């Protein structure tokens, strides 16, 4: 049964996952969703894109909304909560990295299973080898792929995120190995069935939204987060109102406060905001 609000929600900050949430199945923001989010911004509600992508890969969607020049649209949350970027000041106001020893350990475990890892910069994905998986990620993110010769030494500087792509069944096995081996030293999860991510400990979209709300003087109870997948889990938990897409993972729908009535391909975000927030 779809869970829906019984009254208008008092919201001052909207955090939005991109893939399979705000974006439709063509990976675009629909005209309807653009219209609704611009209306929210005109009312002084912060509209914050909150993605696993690096900063530069989020910018095309920022341009689509055309809110970056306003106070309400000046912030983006990138790399699944590792970075908050202020587009007015052109600087990160929040940034976390995965330590070098964690990256080296995860890379070694990936190699043992026949996979290659990659790490993220603000505008580039770095990898030791170009594979079908690294090319897929580069294409999906719209960020160039750069091959690094001395990759192991390269990892020693630390990065905001490592991604290991591969067959879903094998990634589940690798996820367990990494969680057992790293414990609380890293946040390890499957964001899509074929993408396993390694992030800094105690870091996620939810923590980043909380930081930004505090920075803006907004009560955490006045934040709302929309998501569909496991990389949205802590955002759904931490926001004052967590909203799962009806096309999302069952685990996310189960823990959310509410579930949209329409899918990402049916303007589900805009539909929910019009009915229960605006």
PDB file of C-alpha atoms in Angstrom:
ATOM      1  CA  UNK A   1       0.000   0.000   0.000  1.00  0.00           C
ATOM      2  CA  UNK A   2       1.355   3.427  -1.001  1.00  0.00           C
ATOM      3  CA  UNK A   3       2.108   5.662   1.983  1.00  0.00           C
ATOM      4  CA  UNK A   4       1.026   9.282   1.492  1.00  0.00           C
ATOM      5  CA  UNK A   5       0.921  12.434   3.669  1.00  0.00           C
ATOM      6  CA  UNK A   6      -2.344  13.409   5.287  1.00  0.00           C
ATOM      7  CA  UNK A   7      -1.569  17.141   5.177  1.00  0.00           C
ATOM      8  CA  UNK A   8       0.779  19.644   3.547  1.00  0.00           C
ATOM      9  CA  UNK A   9       4.420  19.094   4.549  1.00  0.00           C
ATOM     10  CA  UNK A  10       6.388  22.096   5.909  1.00  0.00           C
ATOM     11  CA  UNK A  11       9.522  21.902   3.746  1.00  0.00           C
ATOM     12  CA  UNK A  12      12.383  24.352   3.230  1.00  0.00           C
ATOM     13  CA  UNK A  13      14.918  22.070   1.486  1.00  0.00           C
ATOM     14  CA  UNK A  14      14.295  19.450  -1.221  1.00  0.00           C
ATOM     15  CA  UNK A  15      17.113  16.920  -1.819  1.00  0.00           C
ATOM     16  CA  UNK A  16      16.819  15.031  -5.089  1.00  0.00           C
ATOM     17  CA  UNK A  17      18.549  11.919  -6.331  1.00  0.00           C
ATOM     18  CA  UNK A  18      18.931  11.926 -10.116  1.00  0.00           C
ATOM     19  CA  UNK A  19      18.898   8.491 -11.785  1.00  0.00           C
ATOM     20  CA  UNK A  20      15.528   6.735 -11.598  1.00  0.00           C
ATOM     21  CA  UNK A  21      14.222   9.527  -9.343  1.00  0.00           C
ATOM     22  CA  UNK A  22      14.230  13.030 -10.817  1.00  0.00           C
ATOM     23  CA  UNK A  23      15.439  11.808 -14.222  1.00  0.00           C
ATOM     24  CA  UNK A  24      13.097   9.908 -16.511  1.00  0.00           C
ATOM     25  CA  UNK A  25      14.114   6.747 -18.314  1.00  0.00           C
ATOM     26  CA  UNK A  26      15.805   8.843 -21.006  1.00  0.00           C
ATOM     27  CA  UNK A  27      18.001  10.359 -18.247  1.00  0.00           C
ATOM     28  CA  UNK A  28      16.383  13.764 -18.631  1.00  0.00           C
ATOM     29  CA  UNK A  29      14.471  16.121 -16.328  1.00  0.00           C
ATOM     30  CA  UNK A  30      10.972  16.462 -17.731  1.00  0.00           C
ATOM     31  CA  UNK A  31       9.348  19.832 -18.404  1.00  0.00           C
ATOM     32  CA  UNK A  32       6.826  19.117 -15.650  1.00  0.00           C
ATOM     33  CA  UNK A  33       9.499  18.437 -13.033  1.00  0.00           C
ATOM     34  CA  UNK A  34      11.409  21.549 -14.112  1.00  0.00           C
ATOM     35  CA  UNK A  35       8.249  23.644 -13.743  1.00  0.00           C
ATOM     36  CA  UNK A  36       7.472  22.322 -10.262  1.00  0.00           C
ATOM     37  CA  UNK A  37      11.035  22.745  -8.963  1.00  0.00           C
ATOM     38  CA  UNK A  38      11.247  26.298 -10.297  1.00  0.00           C
ATOM     39  CA  UNK A  39       7.985  27.030  -8.502  1.00  0.00           C
ATOM     40  CA  UNK A  40       9.432  25.606  -5.276  1.00  0.00           C
ATOM     41  CA  UNK A  41      12.546  27.763  -5.654  1.00  0.00           C
ATOM     42  CA  UNK A  42      10.397  30.852  -6.250  1.00  0.00           C
ATOM     43  CA  UNK A  43       8.838  30.198  -2.826  1.00  0.00           C
ATOM     44  CA  UNK A  44      12.281  30.216  -1.209  1.00  0.00           C
ATOM     45  CA  UNK A  45      12.619  26.430  -0.908  1.00  0.00           C
ATOM     46  CA  UNK A  46      16.161  25.170  -1.529  1.00  0.00           C
ATOM     47  CA  UNK A  47      16.356  22.717  -4.454  1.00  0.00           C
ATOM     48  CA  UNK A  48      19.447  20.517  -4.091  1.00  0.00           C
ATOM     49  CA  UNK A  49      20.503  17.892  -6.633  1.00  0.00           C
ATOM     50  CA  UNK A  50      22.039  15.040  -4.680  1.00  0.00           C
ATOM     51  CA  UNK A  51      23.827  12.476  -6.826  1.00  0.00           C
ATOM     52  CA  UNK A  52      26.505   9.811  -6.904  1.00  0.00           C
ATOM     53  CA  UNK A  53      27.965  11.700  -9.863  1.00  0.00           C
ATOM     54  CA  UNK A  54      30.956  14.018  -9.588  1.00  0.00           C
ATOM     55  CA  UNK A  55      30.311  17.770  -9.605  1.00  0.00           C
ATOM     56  CA  UNK A  56      30.897  18.363 -13.312  1.00  0.00           C
ATOM     57  CA  UNK A  57      28.605  15.481 -14.247  1.00  0.00           C
ATOM     58  CA  UNK A  58      25.750  17.118 -12.298  1.00  0.00           C
ATOM     59  CA  UNK A  59      26.124  20.493 -14.028  1.00  0.00           C
ATOM     60  CA  UNK A  60      24.071  19.628 -17.170  1.00  0.00           C
ATOM     61  CA  UNK A  61      21.079  19.007 -14.888  1.00  0.00           C
ATOM     62  CA  UNK A  62      21.802  22.215 -12.965  1.00  0.00           C
ATOM     63  CA  UNK A  63      21.680  24.081 -16.272  1.00  0.00           C
ATOM     64  CA  UNK A  64      18.412  22.356 -17.167  1.00  0.00           C
ATOM     65  CA  UNK A  65      16.762  23.634 -13.982  1.00  0.00           C
ATOM     66  CA  UNK A  66      18.341  27.088 -14.462  1.00  0.00           C
ATOM     67  CA  UNK A  67      18.333  27.817 -10.729  1.00  0.00           C
ATOM     68  CA  UNK A  68      22.071  28.099 -10.033  1.00  0.00           C
ATOM     69  CA  UNK A  69      21.945  31.891 -10.074  1.00  0.00           C
ATOM     70  CA  UNK A  70      19.348  31.951  -7.306  1.00  0.00           C
ATOM     71  CA  UNK A  71      19.871  31.478  -3.584  1.00  0.00           C
ATOM     72  CA  UNK A  72      17.564  28.452  -3.671  1.00  0.00           C
ATOM     73  CA  UNK A  73      19.565  26.633  -6.343  1.00  0.00           C
ATOM     74  CA  UNK A  74      23.161  27.462  -5.446  1.00  0.00           C
ATOM     75  CA  UNK A  75      24.178  24.127  -3.828  1.00  0.00           C
ATOM     76  CA  UNK A  76      24.733  20.622  -5.178  1.00  0.00           C
ATOM     77  CA  UNK A  77      25.632  17.457  -3.283  1.00  0.00           C
ATOM     78  CA  UNK A  78      28.007  15.236  -5.262  1.00  0.00           C
ATOM     79  CA  UNK A  79      29.630  11.806  -5.033  1.00  0.00           C
ATOM     80  CA  UNK A  80      26.895  10.365  -2.818  1.00  0.00           C
ATOM     81  CA  UNK A  81      27.376  12.967  -0.115  1.00  0.00           C
ATOM     82  CA  UNK A  82      31.179  13.272  -0.075  1.00  0.00           C
ATOM     83  CA  UNK A  83      31.075  16.809  -1.422  1.00  0.00           C
ATOM     84  CA  UNK A  84      28.827  19.880  -1.173  1.00  0.00           C
ATOM     85  CA  UNK A  85      29.590  22.524  -3.790  1.00  0.00           C
ATOM     86  CA  UNK A  86      28.555  26.177  -3.536  1.00  0.00           C
ATOM     87  CA  UNK A  87      28.138  27.345  -7.127  1.00  0.00           C
ATOM     88  CA  UNK A  88      28.079  31.024  -6.143  1.00  0.00           C
ATOM     89  CA  UNK A  89      31.450  30.873  -4.392  1.00  0.00           C
ATOM     90  CA  UNK A  90      32.719  28.100  -6.715  1.00  0.00           C
ATOM     91  CA  UNK A  91      34.080  26.099  -3.835  1.00  0.00           C
ATOM     92  CA  UNK A  92      33.384  23.002  -1.794  1.00  0.00           C
ATOM     93  CA  UNK A  93      31.984  23.771   1.647  1.00  0.00           C
ATOM     94  CA  UNK A  94      32.124  20.096   2.640  1.00  0.00           C
ATOM     95  CA  UNK A  95      34.502  17.400   1.432  1.00  0.00           C
ATOM     96  CA  UNK A  96      35.498  13.918   2.635  1.00  0.00           C
ATOM     97  CA  UNK A  97      37.940  11.356   1.231  1.00  0.00           C
ATOM     98  CA  UNK A  98      38.414   7.601   1.504  1.00  0.00           C
ATOM     99  CA  UNK A  99      41.843   6.963   3.138  1.00  0.00           C
ATOM    100  CA  UNK A 100      44.577   5.486   0.960  1.00  0.00           C
ATOM    101  CA  UNK A 101      44.835   2.222   2.910  1.00  0.00           C
ATOM    102  CA  UNK A 102      41.117   1.571   2.447  1.00  0.00           C
ATOM    103  CA  UNK A 103      41.350   2.233  -1.293  1.00  0.00           C
ATOM    104  CA  UNK A 104      44.348  -0.073  -1.668  1.00  0.00           C
ATOM    105  CA  UNK A 105      42.608  -2.852   0.253  1.00  0.00           C
ATOM    106  CA  UNK A 106      39.392  -2.554  -1.796  1.00  0.00           C
ATOM    107  CA  UNK A 107      41.353  -2.469  -5.044  1.00  0.00           C
ATOM    108  CA  UNK A 108      43.245  -5.632  -4.073  1.00  0.00           C
ATOM    109  CA  UNK A 109      40.007  -7.452  -3.200  1.00  0.00           C
ATOM    110  CA  UNK A 110      38.501  -6.383  -6.534  1.00  0.00           C
ATOM    111  CA  UNK A 111      41.510  -7.686  -8.458  1.00  0.00           C
ATOM    112  CA  UNK A 112      41.230 -11.054  -6.732  1.00  0.00           C
ATOM    113  CA  UNK A 113      37.724 -11.349  -8.176  1.00  0.00           C
ATOM    114  CA  UNK A 114      38.853 -10.280 -11.644  1.00  0.00           C
ATOM    115  CA  UNK A 115      37.597  -6.699 -11.502  1.00  0.00           C
ATOM    116  CA  UNK A 116      39.233  -3.277 -11.768  1.00  0.00           C
ATOM    117  CA  UNK A 117      38.369  -0.337  -9.552  1.00  0.00           C
ATOM    118  CA  UNK A 118      38.068   3.324 -10.473  1.00  0.00           C
ATOM    119  CA  UNK A 119      38.148   6.538  -8.437  1.00  0.00           C
ATOM    120  CA  UNK A 120      36.515   9.922  -8.890  1.00  0.00           C
ATOM    121  CA  UNK A 121      37.840  13.435  -9.320  1.00  0.00           C
ATOM    122  CA  UNK A 122      35.552  16.487  -9.751  1.00  0.00           C
ATOM    123  CA  UNK A 123      35.511  16.169 -13.541  1.00  0.00           C
ATOM    124  CA  UNK A 124      37.162  12.848 -14.414  1.00  0.00           C
ATOM    125  CA  UNK A 125      37.066   9.129 -13.610  1.00  0.00           C
ATOM    126  CA  UNK A 126      40.493   7.530 -13.090  1.00  0.00           C
ATOM    127  CA  UNK A 127      41.149   3.841 -13.750  1.00  0.00           C
ATOM    128  CA  UNK A 128      44.071   1.538 -14.386  1.00  0.00           C
ATOM    129  CA  UNK A 129      42.398  -0.076 -17.377  1.00  0.00           C
ATOM    130  CA  UNK A 130      39.569   0.709 -19.759  1.00  0.00           C
ATOM    131  CA  UNK A 131      36.940  -2.035 -19.552  1.00  0.00           C
ATOM    132  CA  UNK A 132      33.320  -2.374 -20.614  1.00  0.00           C
ATOM    133  CA  UNK A 133      32.369  -1.440 -17.041  1.00  0.00           C
ATOM    134  CA  UNK A 134      34.558   1.653 -16.740  1.00  0.00           C
ATOM    135  CA  UNK A 135      33.334   2.838 -20.132  1.00  0.00           C
ATOM    136  CA  UNK A 136      29.727   2.260 -19.042  1.00  0.00           C
ATOM    137  CA  UNK A 137      30.217   4.394 -15.931  1.00  0.00           C
ATOM    138  CA  UNK A 138      31.959   7.127 -17.900  1.00  0.00           C
ATOM    139  CA  UNK A 139      29.128   7.164 -20.430  1.00  0.00           C
ATOM    140  CA  UNK A 140      26.395   7.176 -17.783  1.00  0.00           C
ATOM    141  CA  UNK A 141      28.031  10.005 -15.840  1.00  0.00           C
ATOM    142  CA  UNK A 142      29.011  12.031 -18.881  1.00  0.00           C
ATOM    143  CA  UNK A 143      32.546  12.376 -17.480  1.00  0.00           C
ATOM    144  CA  UNK A 144      35.752  11.512 -19.322  1.00  0.00           C
ATOM    145  CA  UNK A 145      37.761   8.432 -18.392  1.00  0.00           C
ATOM    146  CA  UNK A 146      41.518   8.778 -17.802  1.00  0.00           C
ATOM    147  CA  UNK A 147      43.839   5.765 -17.624  1.00  0.00           C
ATOM    148  CA  UNK A 148      46.549   5.944 -14.942  1.00  0.00           C
ATOM    149  CA  UNK A 149      49.736   3.888 -15.378  1.00  0.00           C
ATOM    150  CA  UNK A 150      50.937   3.673 -11.769  1.00  0.00           C
ATOM    151  CA  UNK A 151      47.418   3.268 -10.437  1.00  0.00           C
ATOM    152  CA  UNK A 152      48.329   1.701  -7.093  1.00  0.00           C
ATOM    153  CA  UNK A 153      50.611   4.598  -6.185  1.00  0.00           C
ATOM    154  CA  UNK A 154      47.998   7.023  -7.541  1.00  0.00           C
ATOM    155  CA  UNK A 155      45.467   5.727  -4.985  1.00  0.00           C
ATOM    156  CA  UNK A 156      47.726   6.749  -2.100  1.00  0.00           C
ATOM    157  CA  UNK A 157      46.554  10.378  -2.274  1.00  0.00           C
ATOM    158  CA  UNK A 158      43.006   9.363  -1.251  1.00  0.00           C
ATOM    159  CA  UNK A 159      39.801  10.020  -3.192  1.00  0.00           C
ATOM    160  CA  UNK A 160      36.190  10.839  -2.427  1.00  0.00           C
ATOM    161  CA  UNK A 161      34.895   7.613  -3.938  1.00  0.00           C
ATOM    162  CA  UNK A 162      35.922   4.255  -5.386  1.00  0.00           C
ATOM    163  CA  UNK A 163      33.621   2.312  -7.655  1.00  0.00           C
ATOM    164  CA  UNK A 164      33.905  -1.347  -8.657  1.00  0.00           C
ATOM    165  CA  UNK A 165      31.620  -2.485 -11.454  1.00  0.00           C
ATOM    166  CA  UNK A 166      30.767  -6.039 -12.426  1.00  0.00           C
ATOM    167  CA  UNK A 167      28.242  -8.851 -12.419  1.00  0.00           C
ATOM    168  CA  UNK A 168      25.634  -8.334  -9.658  1.00  0.00           C
ATOM    169  CA  UNK A 169      26.040 -11.772  -8.052  1.00  0.00           C
ATOM    170  CA  UNK A 170      29.811 -11.403  -7.739  1.00  0.00           C
ATOM    171  CA  UNK A 171      29.494  -7.862  -6.416  1.00  0.00           C
ATOM    172  CA  UNK A 172      27.286  -9.098  -3.588  1.00  0.00           C
ATOM    173  CA  UNK A 173      30.085 -11.484  -2.600  1.00  0.00           C
ATOM    174  CA  UNK A 174      32.672  -8.698  -2.862  1.00  0.00           C
ATOM    175  CA  UNK A 175      30.469  -6.349  -0.831  1.00  0.00           C
ATOM    176  CA  UNK A 176      30.399  -8.861   2.033  1.00  0.00           C
ATOM    177  CA  UNK A 177      34.175  -9.333   1.877  1.00  0.00           C
ATOM    178  CA  UNK A 178      34.789  -5.597   1.978  1.00  0.00           C
ATOM    179  CA  UNK A 179      32.339  -4.977   4.790  1.00  0.00           C
ATOM    180  CA  UNK A 180      33.867  -7.803   6.820  1.00  0.00           C
ATOM    181  CA  UNK A 181      37.417  -6.606   6.137  1.00  0.00           C
ATOM    182  CA  UNK A 182      36.881  -2.870   6.517  1.00  0.00           C
ATOM    183  CA  UNK A 183      34.235  -2.770   9.221  1.00  0.00           C
ATOM    184  CA  UNK A 184      33.449   0.823  10.172  1.00  0.00           C
ATOM    185  CA  UNK A 185      36.408   2.251   8.240  1.00  0.00           C
ATOM    186  CA  UNK A 186      34.346   2.750   5.078  1.00  0.00           C
ATOM    187  CA  UNK A 187      30.780   2.914   3.806  1.00  0.00           C
ATOM    188  CA  UNK A 188      30.380   0.044   1.324  1.00  0.00           C
ATOM    189  CA  UNK A 189      27.145  -0.526  -0.631  1.00  0.00           C
ATOM    190  CA  UNK A 190      25.676  -1.473  -4.013  1.00  0.00           C
ATOM    191  CA  UNK A 191      24.140   1.625  -5.632  1.00  0.00           C
ATOM    192  CA  UNK A 192      23.008  -0.184  -8.764  1.00  0.00           C
ATOM    193  CA  UNK A 193      23.094  -3.969  -9.200  1.00  0.00           C
ATOM    194  CA  UNK A 194      26.337  -3.669 -11.176  1.00  0.00           C
ATOM    195  CA  UNK A 195      27.998  -0.814  -9.205  1.00  0.00           C
ATOM    196  CA  UNK A 196      29.674  -1.357  -5.819  1.00  0.00           C
ATOM    197  CA  UNK A 197      30.779   1.848  -4.102  1.00  0.00           C
ATOM    198  CA  UNK A 198      33.324   2.540  -1.368  1.00  0.00           C
ATOM    199  CA  UNK A 199      32.846   5.867   0.414  1.00  0.00           C
ATOM    200  CA  UNK A 200      34.343   7.485   3.520  1.00  0.00           C
ATOM    201  CA  UNK A 201      33.025   6.172   6.832  1.00  0.00           C
ATOM    202  CA  UNK A 202      29.995   8.004   8.237  1.00  0.00           C
ATOM    203  CA  UNK A 203      29.470   9.676   4.892  1.00  0.00           C
ATOM    204  CA  UNK A 204      26.387   9.627   2.723  1.00  0.00           C
ATOM    205  CA  UNK A 205      23.725  11.784   1.146  1.00  0.00           C
ATOM    206  CA  UNK A 206      21.835  12.003   4.434  1.00  0.00           C
ATOM    207  CA  UNK A 207      24.810  13.337   6.380  1.00  0.00           C
ATOM    208  CA  UNK A 208      25.489  15.876   3.629  1.00  0.00           C
ATOM    209  CA  UNK A 209      21.869  17.077   3.657  1.00  0.00           C
ATOM    210  CA  UNK A 210      22.063  17.459   7.448  1.00  0.00           C
ATOM    211  CA  UNK A 211      25.289  19.470   7.151  1.00  0.00           C
ATOM    212  CA  UNK A 212      23.757  21.747   4.519  1.00  0.00           C
ATOM    213  CA  UNK A 213      20.560  22.233   6.520  1.00  0.00           C
ATOM    214  CA  UNK A 214      22.606  23.221   9.567  1.00  0.00           C
ATOM    215  CA  UNK A 215      24.738  25.516   7.393  1.00  0.00           C
ATOM    216  CA  UNK A 216      21.589  27.254   6.129  1.00  0.00           C
ATOM    217  CA  UNK A 217      19.905  27.421   9.508  1.00  0.00           C
ATOM    218  CA  UNK A 218      17.115  25.089   8.413  1.00  0.00           C
ATOM    219  CA  UNK A 219      15.623  22.586  10.822  1.00  0.00           C
ATOM    220  CA  UNK A 220      16.316  19.013   9.757  1.00  0.00           C
ATOM    221  CA  UNK A 221      12.594  18.404  10.213  1.00  0.00           C
ATOM    222  CA  UNK A 222      12.011  20.767   7.281  1.00  0.00           C
ATOM    223  CA  UNK A 223      14.027  18.718   4.771  1.00  0.00           C
ATOM    224  CA  UNK A 224      12.640  16.202   2.296  1.00  0.00           C
ATOM    225  CA  UNK A 225      14.657  13.678   0.305  1.00  0.00           C
ATOM    226  CA  UNK A 226      13.618  11.723  -2.800  1.00  0.00           C
ATOM    227  CA  UNK A 227      15.402   8.529  -3.838  1.00  0.00           C
ATOM    228  CA  UNK A 228      15.032   5.058  -5.250  1.00  0.00           C
ATOM    229  CA  UNK A 229      18.154   3.027  -4.506  1.00  0.00           C
ATOM    230  CA  UNK A 230      20.502   1.887  -1.733  1.00  0.00           C
ATOM    231  CA  UNK A 231      22.785   4.906  -2.096  1.00  0.00           C
ATOM    232  CA  UNK A 232      19.738   6.962  -1.065  1.00  0.00           C
ATOM    233  CA  UNK A 233      19.133   4.929   2.088  1.00  0.00           C
ATOM    234  CA  UNK A 234      20.624   7.289   4.653  1.00  0.00           C
ATOM    235  CA  UNK A 235      19.068  10.316   2.912  1.00  0.00           C
ATOM    236  CA  UNK A 236      15.666   8.671   3.206  1.00  0.00           C
ATOM    237  CA  UNK A 237      16.389   7.961   6.875  1.00  0.00           C
ATOM    238  CA  UNK A 238      17.976  11.290   7.804  1.00  0.00           C
ATOM    239  CA  UNK A 239      15.702  13.798   6.071  1.00  0.00           C
ATOM    240  CA  UNK A 240      12.694  15.092   7.947  1.00  0.00           C
ATOM    241  CA  UNK A 241      10.618  13.350   5.283  1.00  0.00           C
ATOM    242  CA  UNK A 242      12.006  10.478   3.256  1.00  0.00           C
ATOM    243  CA  UNK A 243      10.185   9.787  -0.026  1.00  0.00           C
ATOM    244  CA  UNK A 244      10.836   6.662  -2.071  1.00  0.00           C
ATOM    245  CA  UNK A 245       9.948   6.414  -5.727  1.00  0.00           C
ATOM    246  CA  UNK A 246       7.313   3.786  -6.403  1.00  0.00           C
ATOM    247  CA  UNK A 247       9.720   2.360  -9.008  1.00  0.00           C
ATOM    248  CA  UNK A 248      12.456   2.118  -6.366  1.00  0.00           C
ATOM    249  CA  UNK A 249      13.966  -0.779  -4.430  1.00  0.00           C
ATOM    250  CA  UNK A 250      11.557  -2.531  -2.066  1.00  0.00           C
ATOM    251  CA  UNK A 251      13.986  -1.960   0.828  1.00  0.00           C
ATOM    252  CA  UNK A 252      13.892   1.800   0.207  1.00  0.00           C
ATOM    253  CA  UNK A 253      10.101   1.882  -0.030  1.00  0.00           C
ATOM    254  CA  UNK A 254       9.847  -0.059   3.221  1.00  0.00           C
ATOM    255  CA  UNK A 255      11.900   2.437   5.231  1.00  0.00           C
ATOM    256  CA  UNK A 256      10.553   5.633   3.610  1.00  0.00           C
ATOM    257  CA  UNK A 257       7.965   7.856   5.268  1.00  0.00           C
ATOM    258  CA  UNK A 258       6.118   8.107   1.963  1.00  0.00           C
ATOM    259  CA  UNK A 259       6.105   6.517  -1.502  1.00  0.00           C
ATOM    260  CA  UNK A 260       5.262   8.419  -4.687  1.00  0.00           C
ATOM    261  CA  UNK A 261       2.124   7.567  -6.606  1.00  0.00           C
ATOM    262  CA  UNK A 262       3.905   7.884  -9.950  1.00  0.00           C
ATOM    263  CA  UNK A 263       7.207   6.586 -11.302  1.00  0.00           C
ATOM    264  CA  UNK A 264      10.276   8.563 -12.364  1.00  0.00           C
ATOM    265  CA  UNK A 265       9.007   8.274 -15.944  1.00  0.00           C
ATOM    266  CA  UNK A 266       5.662   9.796 -14.945  1.00  0.00           C
ATOM    267  CA  UNK A 267       6.957  12.955 -13.195  1.00  0.00           C
ATOM    268  CA  UNK A 268       6.701  11.241  -9.819  1.00  0.00           C
ATOM    269  CA  UNK A 269       8.746  13.909  -8.005  1.00  0.00           C
ATOM    270  CA  UNK A 270       6.763  16.817  -9.416  1.00  0.00           C
ATOM    271  CA  UNK A 271       3.465  15.079  -8.793  1.00  0.00           C
ATOM    272  CA  UNK A 272       4.292  14.484  -5.118  1.00  0.00           C
ATOM    273  CA  UNK A 273       5.598  18.016  -4.548  1.00  0.00           C
ATOM    274  CA  UNK A 274       2.536  19.640  -6.138  1.00  0.00           C
ATOM    275  CA  UNK A 275       0.130  17.596  -4.039  1.00  0.00           C
ATOM    276  CA  UNK A 276       1.852  17.508  -0.675  1.00  0.00           C
ATOM    277  CA  UNK A 277       4.404  20.327  -0.450  1.00  0.00           C
ATOM    278  CA  UNK A 278       3.476  23.233  -2.735  1.00  0.00           C
TER     279      UNK A 278
END
